[in-house]
Amino acid sequence: MSTEVKERLISENVNNPNGENIPGEKCQEGKKNFFVTFHNVIKDIVDDIKYGCERDPAARNYLEFVLLYPGFHAIILHRIAHLLWIHDFLFTARIISFFSRFWTGCDIHPGAVIGKRFFIDHGMGVVIGETTYIGDDVTLYQGVTLGGTSTKKGKRHPTVYDGVVVGAGAIVLGPLNIGTGSRIGAGSVVIKDVIPHSTVVGIPGKVVRQRGVKVEKVLDHACLPDPYGNSHKIYEYKIEKLEKEVEMLKNLLIQNQVLCNEEVIKSEECINIVAKLPTEETPLDTD
């Protein structure tokens, strides 16, 4: 599929939210000649092989990648199913899609539009909805869901632009846009648009890196910042600081004879501070 056709599909997907299966019915250029479209599919599959071997260091050669990678099998079967889908062989396309789900563990609707050099690593539990658009050089890891949030016809699945990496177990819901070169952290749930060259982590997904800085290590999706962990460290520091200040105030009150030590102990017992402290574990007998 040419770049011009893909760009037109993106604009039509966005500007026609009430259409029915826009990616499939709008590929009029591909419908002109089945064999020309089939030739393009073969070229895309060859590009998928080269791209997959480049991105996965575990792939030792092309033969191993072609025969033993279920993610690649899912891509081949989808490209064939999508070819039939855009030429109105809808039932046959769904049969191939169903077989692909049984064989590879990836559920990809034949109406989904997928660009060149697409790679699914490990290929298990991936779900891609009907009106999904995926650009070039996109990588998905196991357990990724590109799902919809509406029961109405029309554009209801994500648009993933070029160079995006979606980490394992991530979920992207609704007709939102994932900008070029962005990274979705493993286990994240994305429900809002993501601007280009951003890093998103958490539930719900939060952008933690942006400003148009391009990510160099496209496969380093596990090396991501942890905003919640940083927040916990800040709270722990503040609590520790407050505890020290309270202890200093108690010592000053005792030293200035405003309170006696017995009164401080009684007040602590009254508010159950002592009772709430964790008990020390009994040492295990290792003899």
Tab-separated table of C-alpha atoms in Angstrom:
chain	number	residue	atom	x	y	z
A	1	MET	CA	0.000	0.000	0.000
A	2	SER	CA	1.451	3.348	-1.027
A	3	THR	CA	2.169	6.164	1.410
A	4	GLU	CA	-0.439	8.374	-0.281
A	5	VAL	CA	-3.139	5.755	0.202
A	6	LYS	CA	-2.236	5.312	3.892
A	7	GLU	CA	-2.300	9.057	4.526
A	8	ARG	CA	-5.693	9.273	2.831
A	9	LEU	CA	-6.956	6.417	5.015
A	10	ILE	CA	-5.860	8.251	8.165
A	11	SER	CA	-7.674	11.437	7.187
A	12	GLU	CA	-10.795	9.525	6.166
A	13	ASN	CA	-10.764	7.522	9.421
A	14	VAL	CA	-10.670	10.750	11.418
A	15	ASN	CA	-13.065	12.803	9.326
A	16	ASN	CA	-15.714	10.090	8.881
A	17	PRO	CA	-16.427	8.730	12.373
A	18	ASN	CA	-19.880	7.464	11.375
A	19	GLY	CA	-18.755	5.400	8.388
A	20	GLU	CA	-18.851	1.629	8.312
A	21	ASN	CA	-15.498	-0.164	8.149
A	22	ILE	CA	-13.743	2.787	6.532
A	23	PRO	CA	-10.338	1.110	6.018
A	24	GLY	CA	-11.838	-1.715	3.978
A	25	GLU	CA	-14.312	0.190	1.836
A	26	LYS	CA	-11.945	3.054	1.031
A	27	CYS	CA	-9.121	1.007	-0.508
A	28	GLN	CA	-10.417	1.593	-4.024
A	29	GLU	CA	-6.916	1.765	-5.442
A	30	GLY	CA	-6.229	-1.796	-4.312
A	31	LYS	CA	-9.534	-3.014	-5.749
A	32	LYS	CA	-8.569	-2.009	-9.286
A	33	ASN	CA	-6.296	-5.011	-9.744
A	34	PHE	CA	-6.213	-7.961	-7.392
A	35	PHE	CA	-2.863	-9.223	-8.663
A	36	VAL	CA	-1.180	-5.834	-8.304
A	37	THR	CA	-2.356	-5.686	-4.705
A	38	PHE	CA	-1.191	-9.267	-4.145
A	39	HIS	CA	2.248	-8.324	-5.461
A	40	ASN	CA	2.404	-5.455	-2.950
A	41	VAL	CA	1.433	-7.852	-0.163
A	42	ILE	CA	4.326	-10.155	-1.079
A	43	LYS	CA	6.739	-7.212	-0.937
A	44	ASP	CA	5.344	-6.210	2.472
A	45	ILE	CA	5.862	-9.764	3.778
A	46	VAL	CA	9.489	-9.723	2.617
A	47	ASP	CA	9.977	-6.401	4.414
A	48	ASP	CA	8.380	-7.918	7.540
A	49	ILE	CA	10.931	-10.735	7.484
A	50	LYS	CA	13.893	-8.383	7.200
A	51	TYR	CA	12.535	-5.997	9.839
A	52	GLY	CA	11.746	-8.799	12.291
A	53	CYS	CA	15.231	-10.306	12.003
A	54	GLU	CA	16.782	-6.887	12.545
A	55	ARG	CA	14.691	-6.151	15.634
A	56	ASP	CA	14.921	-9.523	17.388
A	57	PRO	CA	18.464	-10.548	18.373
A	58	ALA	CA	17.194	-14.071	19.084
A	59	ALA	CA	16.427	-14.628	15.384
A	60	ARG	CA	19.547	-16.343	14.057
A	61	ASN	CA	18.520	-16.517	10.412
A	62	TYR	CA	15.627	-15.910	8.022
A	63	LEU	CA	14.586	-19.569	7.896
A	64	GLU	CA	14.187	-19.792	11.660
A	65	PHE	CA	12.218	-16.553	11.701
A	66	VAL	CA	9.851	-17.647	8.919
A	67	LEU	CA	9.182	-21.117	10.315
A	68	LEU	CA	9.195	-20.630	14.082
A	69	TYR	CA	7.870	-17.146	14.867
A	70	PRO	CA	4.099	-17.109	15.546
A	71	GLY	CA	4.021	-13.305	15.438
A	72	PHE	CA	5.263	-13.397	11.862
A	73	HIS	CA	2.729	-16.105	11.001
A	74	ALA	CA	-0.024	-13.852	12.344
A	75	ILE	CA	1.218	-10.998	10.127
A	76	ILE	CA	1.275	-13.177	6.996
A	77	LEU	CA	-2.211	-14.502	7.609
A	78	HIS	CA	-3.529	-11.015	8.333
A	79	ARG	CA	-2.069	-9.560	5.138
A	80	ILE	CA	-3.747	-12.310	3.129
A	81	ALA	CA	-7.016	-11.882	5.026
A	82	HIS	CA	-6.911	-8.092	4.553
A	83	LEU	CA	-6.279	-8.553	0.819
A	84	LEU	CA	-9.449	-10.638	0.591
A	85	TRP	CA	-11.323	-8.230	2.865
A	86	ILE	CA	-10.743	-5.181	0.661
A	87	HIS	CA	-11.838	-7.207	-2.378
A	88	ASP	CA	-15.148	-8.130	-0.692
A	89	PHE	CA	-14.291	-11.764	0.118
A	90	LEU	CA	-15.421	-10.984	3.652
A	91	PHE	CA	-16.374	-14.437	4.880
A	92	THR	CA	-13.190	-16.032	3.548
A	93	ALA	CA	-11.162	-13.286	5.201
A	94	ARG	CA	-12.863	-13.953	8.548
A	95	ILE	CA	-12.138	-17.674	8.216
A	96	ILE	CA	-8.427	-16.946	7.730
A	97	SER	CA	-8.514	-14.540	10.683
A	98	PHE	CA	-10.147	-17.192	12.849
A	99	PHE	CA	-7.535	-19.768	11.829
A	100	SER	CA	-4.785	-17.266	12.619
A	101	ARG	CA	-6.220	-16.749	16.100
A	102	PHE	CA	-6.251	-20.511	16.666
A	103	TRP	CA	-2.751	-21.032	15.248
A	104	THR	CA	-0.845	-18.022	16.624
A	105	GLY	CA	-2.874	-16.689	19.563
A	106	CYS	CA	-3.189	-13.277	17.872
A	107	ASP	CA	-6.677	-11.945	17.152
A	108	ILE	CA	-6.336	-9.450	14.277
A	109	HIS	CA	-9.476	-8.357	12.460
A	110	PRO	CA	-9.031	-8.562	8.659
A	111	GLY	CA	-10.323	-5.002	8.311
A	112	ALA	CA	-7.401	-3.543	10.285
A	113	VAL	CA	-4.929	-1.539	8.164
A	114	ILE	CA	-1.298	-2.413	8.917
A	115	GLY	CA	1.698	-0.677	7.352
A	116	LYS	CA	5.104	-1.948	6.315
A	117	ARG	CA	7.727	-3.580	8.523
A	118	PHE	CA	5.317	-4.616	11.248
A	119	PHE	CA	6.650	-6.844	14.031
A	120	ILE	CA	4.864	-8.766	16.799
A	121	ASP	CA	7.363	-10.130	19.311
A	122	HIS	CA	6.444	-13.471	20.949
A	123	GLY	CA	3.008	-13.261	19.286
A	124	MET	CA	0.540	-14.320	21.983
A	125	GLY	CA	-2.561	-12.551	23.231
A	126	VAL	CA	-2.378	-9.639	20.776
A	127	VAL	CA	-5.774	-8.136	19.880
A	128	ILE	CA	-6.189	-5.621	17.028
A	129	GLY	CA	-9.667	-4.292	16.249
A	130	GLU	CA	-11.407	-3.753	12.928
A	131	THR	CA	-10.898	0.002	12.456
A	132	THR	CA	-7.326	0.070	13.757
A	133	TYR	CA	-4.740	1.843	11.629
A	134	ILE	CA	-1.062	0.945	12.171
A	135	GLY	CA	1.729	2.826	10.397
A	136	ASP	CA	5.187	1.663	9.317
A	137	ASP	CA	7.971	0.286	11.551
A	138	VAL	CA	5.641	-0.478	14.478
A	139	THR	CA	6.494	-3.100	17.099
A	140	LEU	CA	4.015	-4.795	19.440
A	141	TYR	CA	4.895	-7.128	22.275
A	142	GLN	CA	2.830	-9.972	23.695
A	143	GLY	CA	-0.541	-9.235	25.263
A	144	VAL	CA	-1.102	-5.870	23.566
A	145	THR	CA	-4.713	-4.801	22.956
A	146	LEU	CA	-5.703	-2.145	20.434
A	147	GLY	CA	-9.387	-2.131	21.298
A	148	GLY	CA	-12.523	-0.084	20.933
A	149	THR	CA	-14.813	1.565	23.458
A	150	SER	CA	-17.983	1.903	21.407
A	151	THR	CA	-20.612	-0.493	20.072
A	152	LYS	CA	-21.476	1.813	17.169
A	153	LYS	CA	-20.215	1.463	13.609
A	154	GLY	CA	-17.363	3.674	12.496
A	155	LYS	CA	-13.893	4.532	13.703
A	156	ARG	CA	-13.650	3.093	17.226
A	157	HIS	CA	-10.094	1.738	17.444
A	158	PRO	CA	-6.700	3.452	17.789
A	159	THR	CA	-4.539	4.982	15.074
A	160	VAL	CA	-0.887	4.087	15.687
A	161	TYR	CA	1.573	6.151	13.685
A	162	ASP	CA	5.038	5.224	12.410
A	163	GLY	CA	7.805	3.972	14.682
A	164	VAL	CA	5.672	3.274	17.763
A	165	VAL	CA	6.644	0.591	20.292
A	166	VAL	CA	3.886	-0.847	22.512
A	167	GLY	CA	5.169	-2.806	25.503
A	168	ALA	CA	3.927	-6.150	26.778
A	169	GLY	CA	0.400	-6.186	28.203
A	170	ALA	CA	-0.353	-2.577	27.254
A	171	ILE	CA	-3.947	-1.615	26.372
A	172	VAL	CA	-4.883	1.225	24.029
A	173	LEU	CA	-8.626	1.918	23.965
A	174	GLY	CA	-10.783	4.043	21.699
A	175	PRO	CA	-10.311	6.067	18.484
A	176	LEU	CA	-7.287	7.916	19.783
A	177	ASN	CA	-3.954	8.703	18.116
A	178	ILE	CA	-0.547	7.406	19.195
A	179	GLY	CA	1.998	9.869	17.805
A	180	THR	CA	5.038	9.009	15.714
A	181	GLY	CA	7.960	7.459	17.588
A	182	SER	CA	6.106	7.123	20.909
A	183	ARG	CA	6.606	4.347	23.458
A	184	ILE	CA	3.842	2.754	25.512
A	185	GLY	CA	5.217	1.135	28.660
A	186	ALA	CA	4.441	-2.454	29.569
A	187	GLY	CA	1.105	-2.832	31.366
A	188	SER	CA	-0.057	0.715	30.636
A	189	VAL	CA	-3.664	1.618	29.805
A	190	VAL	CA	-3.895	4.483	27.304
A	191	ILE	CA	-7.235	6.290	26.948
A	192	LYS	CA	-6.062	9.684	25.629
A	193	ASP	CA	-4.149	10.893	22.580
A	194	VAL	CA	-0.366	10.682	22.776
A	195	ILE	CA	1.728	13.368	21.093
A	196	PRO	CA	4.725	12.303	18.941
A	197	HIS	CA	7.938	11.070	20.574
A	198	SER	CA	6.372	10.599	23.999
A	199	THR	CA	6.777	7.929	26.644
A	200	VAL	CA	3.600	6.779	28.402
A	201	VAL	CA	3.443	4.655	31.553
A	202	GLY	CA	0.879	3.794	34.228
A	203	ILE	CA	-2.845	3.202	34.654
A	204	PRO	CA	-4.297	5.337	33.253
A	205	GLY	CA	-1.392	6.160	30.975
A	206	LYS	CA	0.534	9.346	31.738
A	207	VAL	CA	3.058	11.030	29.469
A	208	VAL	CA	6.346	11.187	31.371
A	209	ARG	CA	8.629	12.211	28.535
A	210	GLN	CA	7.822	14.443	25.573
A	211	ARG	CA	9.070	17.780	24.180
A	212	GLY	CA	9.597	16.193	20.786
A	213	VAL	CA	12.710	14.240	21.855
A	214	LYS	CA	13.090	11.209	19.634
A	215	VAL	CA	13.620	7.881	21.411
A	216	GLU	CA	16.843	6.282	20.215
A	217	LYS	CA	16.535	2.798	21.757
A	218	VAL	CA	13.300	1.725	20.127
A	219	LEU	CA	13.261	-1.724	21.744
A	220	ASP	CA	14.216	-0.615	25.258
A	221	HIS	CA	10.571	-0.554	26.327
A	222	ALA	CA	11.351	-1.945	29.797
A	223	CYS	CA	13.664	0.941	30.703
A	224	LEU	CA	10.981	3.459	31.591
A	225	PRO	CA	10.576	6.033	34.361
A	226	ASP	CA	8.327	5.226	37.329
A	227	PRO	CA	6.352	8.350	38.328
A	228	TYR	CA	4.417	6.535	41.061
A	229	GLY	CA	7.578	5.127	42.610
A	230	ASN	CA	9.110	8.602	42.661
A	231	SER	CA	5.980	9.974	44.368
A	232	HIS	CA	6.175	7.288	47.050
A	233	LYS	CA	9.804	8.185	47.754
A	234	ILE	CA	8.848	11.846	48.175
A	235	TYR	CA	6.038	10.946	50.601
A	236	GLU	CA	8.345	8.660	52.595
A	237	TYR	CA	10.893	11.472	52.898
A	238	LYS	CA	8.236	13.943	54.088
A	239	ILE	CA	6.843	11.478	56.653
A	240	GLU	CA	10.308	10.738	58.001
A	241	LYS	CA	10.976	14.469	58.274
A	242	LEU	CA	7.704	15.033	60.182
A	243	GLU	CA	8.487	12.191	62.577
A	244	LYS	CA	11.879	13.706	63.390
A	245	GLU	CA	10.334	17.140	63.942
A	246	VAL	CA	7.706	15.687	66.286
A	247	GLU	CA	10.413	13.833	68.211
A	248	MET	CA	12.441	17.034	68.534
A	249	LEU	CA	9.377	18.921	69.821
A	250	LYS	CA	8.678	16.234	72.440
A	251	ASN	CA	12.283	16.376	73.663
A	252	LEU	CA	12.116	20.176	73.918
A	253	LEU	CA	8.873	20.011	75.919
A	254	ILE	CA	10.401	17.488	78.299
A	255	GLN	CA	13.642	19.450	78.673
A	256	ASN	CA	11.761	22.682	79.417
A	257	GLN	CA	9.593	20.776	81.935
A	258	VAL	CA	6.402	21.595	80.059
A	259	LEU	CA	5.668	17.881	79.946
A	260	CYS	CA	7.153	14.964	81.790
A	261	ASN	CA	8.257	11.749	80.140
A	262	GLU	CA	5.410	9.772	81.737
A	263	GLU	CA	2.801	12.101	80.260
A	264	VAL	CA	4.278	11.653	76.763
A	265	ILE	CA	4.153	7.864	77.120
A	266	LYS	CA	0.536	7.994	78.314
A	267	SER	CA	-0.476	10.209	75.395
A	268	GLU	CA	1.089	7.782	72.951
A	269	GLU	CA	-0.798	4.901	74.531
A	270	CYS	CA	-4.062	6.855	74.383
A	271	ILE	CA	-3.853	7.369	70.642
A	272	ASN	CA	-2.723	3.767	70.122
A	273	ILE	CA	0.585	4.637	68.541
A	274	VAL	CA	2.327	1.827	70.361
A	275	ALA	CA	-0.384	-0.679	69.458
A	276	LYS	CA	-0.207	0.146	65.746
A	277	LEU	CA	3.522	-0.424	65.427
A	278	PRO	CA	4.337	-3.739	63.673
A	279	THR	CA	5.465	-6.470	66.010
A	280	GLU	CA	8.919	-7.898	65.586
A	281	GLU	CA	9.038	-11.305	63.935
A	282	THR	CA	10.071	-14.192	66.153
A	283	PRO	CA	13.456	-15.589	65.040
A	284	LEU	CA	13.127	-18.973	63.393
A	285	ASP	CA	14.848	-21.927	64.961
A	286	THR	CA	17.331	-23.038	62.310
A	287	ASP	CA	18.758	-25.909	64.349
